[in-house]
Coordinates of C-alpha atoms in Angstrom, one line a residue:
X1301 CA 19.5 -2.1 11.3
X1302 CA 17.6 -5.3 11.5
X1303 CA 18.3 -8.2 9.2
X1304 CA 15.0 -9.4 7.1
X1305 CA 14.5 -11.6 4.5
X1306 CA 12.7 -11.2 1.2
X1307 CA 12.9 -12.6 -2.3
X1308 CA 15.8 -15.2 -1.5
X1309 CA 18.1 -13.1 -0.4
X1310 CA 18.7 -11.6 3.1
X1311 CA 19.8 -7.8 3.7
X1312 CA 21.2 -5.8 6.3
X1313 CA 21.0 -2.3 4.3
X1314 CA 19.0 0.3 5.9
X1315 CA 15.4 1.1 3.3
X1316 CA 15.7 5.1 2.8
X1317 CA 12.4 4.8 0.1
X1318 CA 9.3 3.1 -0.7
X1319 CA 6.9 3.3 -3.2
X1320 CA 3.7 1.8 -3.9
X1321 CA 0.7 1.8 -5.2
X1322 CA -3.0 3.1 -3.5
X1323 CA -6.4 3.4 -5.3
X1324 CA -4.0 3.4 -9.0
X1325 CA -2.2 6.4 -7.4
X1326 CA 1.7 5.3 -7.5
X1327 CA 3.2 7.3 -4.1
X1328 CA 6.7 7.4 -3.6
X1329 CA 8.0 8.4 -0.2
X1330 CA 11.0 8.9 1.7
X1331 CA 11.2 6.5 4.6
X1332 CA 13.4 7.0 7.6
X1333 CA 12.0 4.6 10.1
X1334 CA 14.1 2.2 11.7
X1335 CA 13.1 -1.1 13.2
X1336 CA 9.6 0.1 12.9
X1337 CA 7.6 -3.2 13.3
X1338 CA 8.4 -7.1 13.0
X1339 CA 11.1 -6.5 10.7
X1340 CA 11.9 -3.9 8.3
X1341 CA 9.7 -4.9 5.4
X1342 CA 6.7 -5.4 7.8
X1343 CA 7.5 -1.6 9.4
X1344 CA 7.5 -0.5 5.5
X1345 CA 3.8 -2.2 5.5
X1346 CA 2.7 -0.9 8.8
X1347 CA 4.0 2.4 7.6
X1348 CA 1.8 2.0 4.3
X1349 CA -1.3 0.9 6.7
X1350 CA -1.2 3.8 8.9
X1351 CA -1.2 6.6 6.3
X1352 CA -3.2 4.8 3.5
X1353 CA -5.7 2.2 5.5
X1354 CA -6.2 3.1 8.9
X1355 CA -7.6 7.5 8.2
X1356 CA -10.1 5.3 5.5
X1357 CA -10.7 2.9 8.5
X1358 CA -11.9 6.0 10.9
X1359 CA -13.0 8.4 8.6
X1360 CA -15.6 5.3 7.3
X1361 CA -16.9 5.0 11.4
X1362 CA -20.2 6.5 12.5
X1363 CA -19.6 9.4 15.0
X1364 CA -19.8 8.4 18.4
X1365 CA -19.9 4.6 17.8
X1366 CA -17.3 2.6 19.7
X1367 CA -14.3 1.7 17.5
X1368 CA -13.3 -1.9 17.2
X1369 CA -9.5 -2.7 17.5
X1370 CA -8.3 -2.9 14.3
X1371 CA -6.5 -6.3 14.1
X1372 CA -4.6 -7.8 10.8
X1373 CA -5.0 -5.7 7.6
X1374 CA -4.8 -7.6 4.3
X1375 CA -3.5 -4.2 2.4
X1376 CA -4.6 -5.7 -1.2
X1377 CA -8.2 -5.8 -0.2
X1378 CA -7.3 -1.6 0.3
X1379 CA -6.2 -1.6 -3.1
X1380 CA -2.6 -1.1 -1.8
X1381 CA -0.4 -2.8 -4.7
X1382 CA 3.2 -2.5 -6.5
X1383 CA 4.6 -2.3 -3.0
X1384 CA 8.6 -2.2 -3.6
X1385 CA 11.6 -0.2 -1.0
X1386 CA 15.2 0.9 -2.1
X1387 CA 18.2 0.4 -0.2
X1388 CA 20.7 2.6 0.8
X1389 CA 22.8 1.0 -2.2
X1390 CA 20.5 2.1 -4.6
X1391 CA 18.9 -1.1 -5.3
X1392 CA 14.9 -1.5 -5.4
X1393 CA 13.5 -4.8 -3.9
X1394 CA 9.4 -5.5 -4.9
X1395 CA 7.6 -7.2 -1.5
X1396 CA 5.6 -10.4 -2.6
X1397 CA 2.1 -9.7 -3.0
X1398 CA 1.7 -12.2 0.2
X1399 CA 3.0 -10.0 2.3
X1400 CA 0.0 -7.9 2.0
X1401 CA -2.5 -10.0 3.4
X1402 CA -1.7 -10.0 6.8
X1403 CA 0.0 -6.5 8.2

């Protein structure tokens, strides 16, 4: 399990759920991914971007046009809010809205 660093506090507990917030639709999800990205809340975001953002990102191309390589995603301007994970002990942890802005 990686070590990351949120809020104050630093934890070493593995995230088993997330929940969050897309276009005023609150998702809860199990989560199962380990070391999936930077750190673990980063691979909860990346997680977040690639079932939320990115399908809108492709969907929203003209066919046949030549994608451009999607770089930094700021999740807010998705409407992608209330982001927040539980640990294995139970306990919920909310992400800092900063986070968002650069996934």
């Amino acid at each position: 399990m990686m070590d990351f660093y949120t809020n104050g506090l630093n934890f070493m507990e593995k995230i088993i759920k997330i929940s969050f917030n897309y276009k005023g639709n609150d998702s809860e999800v199990n989560y199962d991914h380990i070391d999936d990205g930077y750190d673990q809340i980063n691979g909860v975001l990346e997680y977040i971007a690639d079932i939320c953002v990115i399908p809108d990102l492709i969907v929203a191309g003209k066919p046949g046009a030549t994608r451009k390589a999607i770089g930094k995603l700021n999740l807010s301007a998705y409407d992608v809010s209330d982001v927040r994970f539980q640990l294995e002990t139970g306990e919920w942890v909310d992400v800092e809205d900063e986070r968002l802005r650069n996934v």
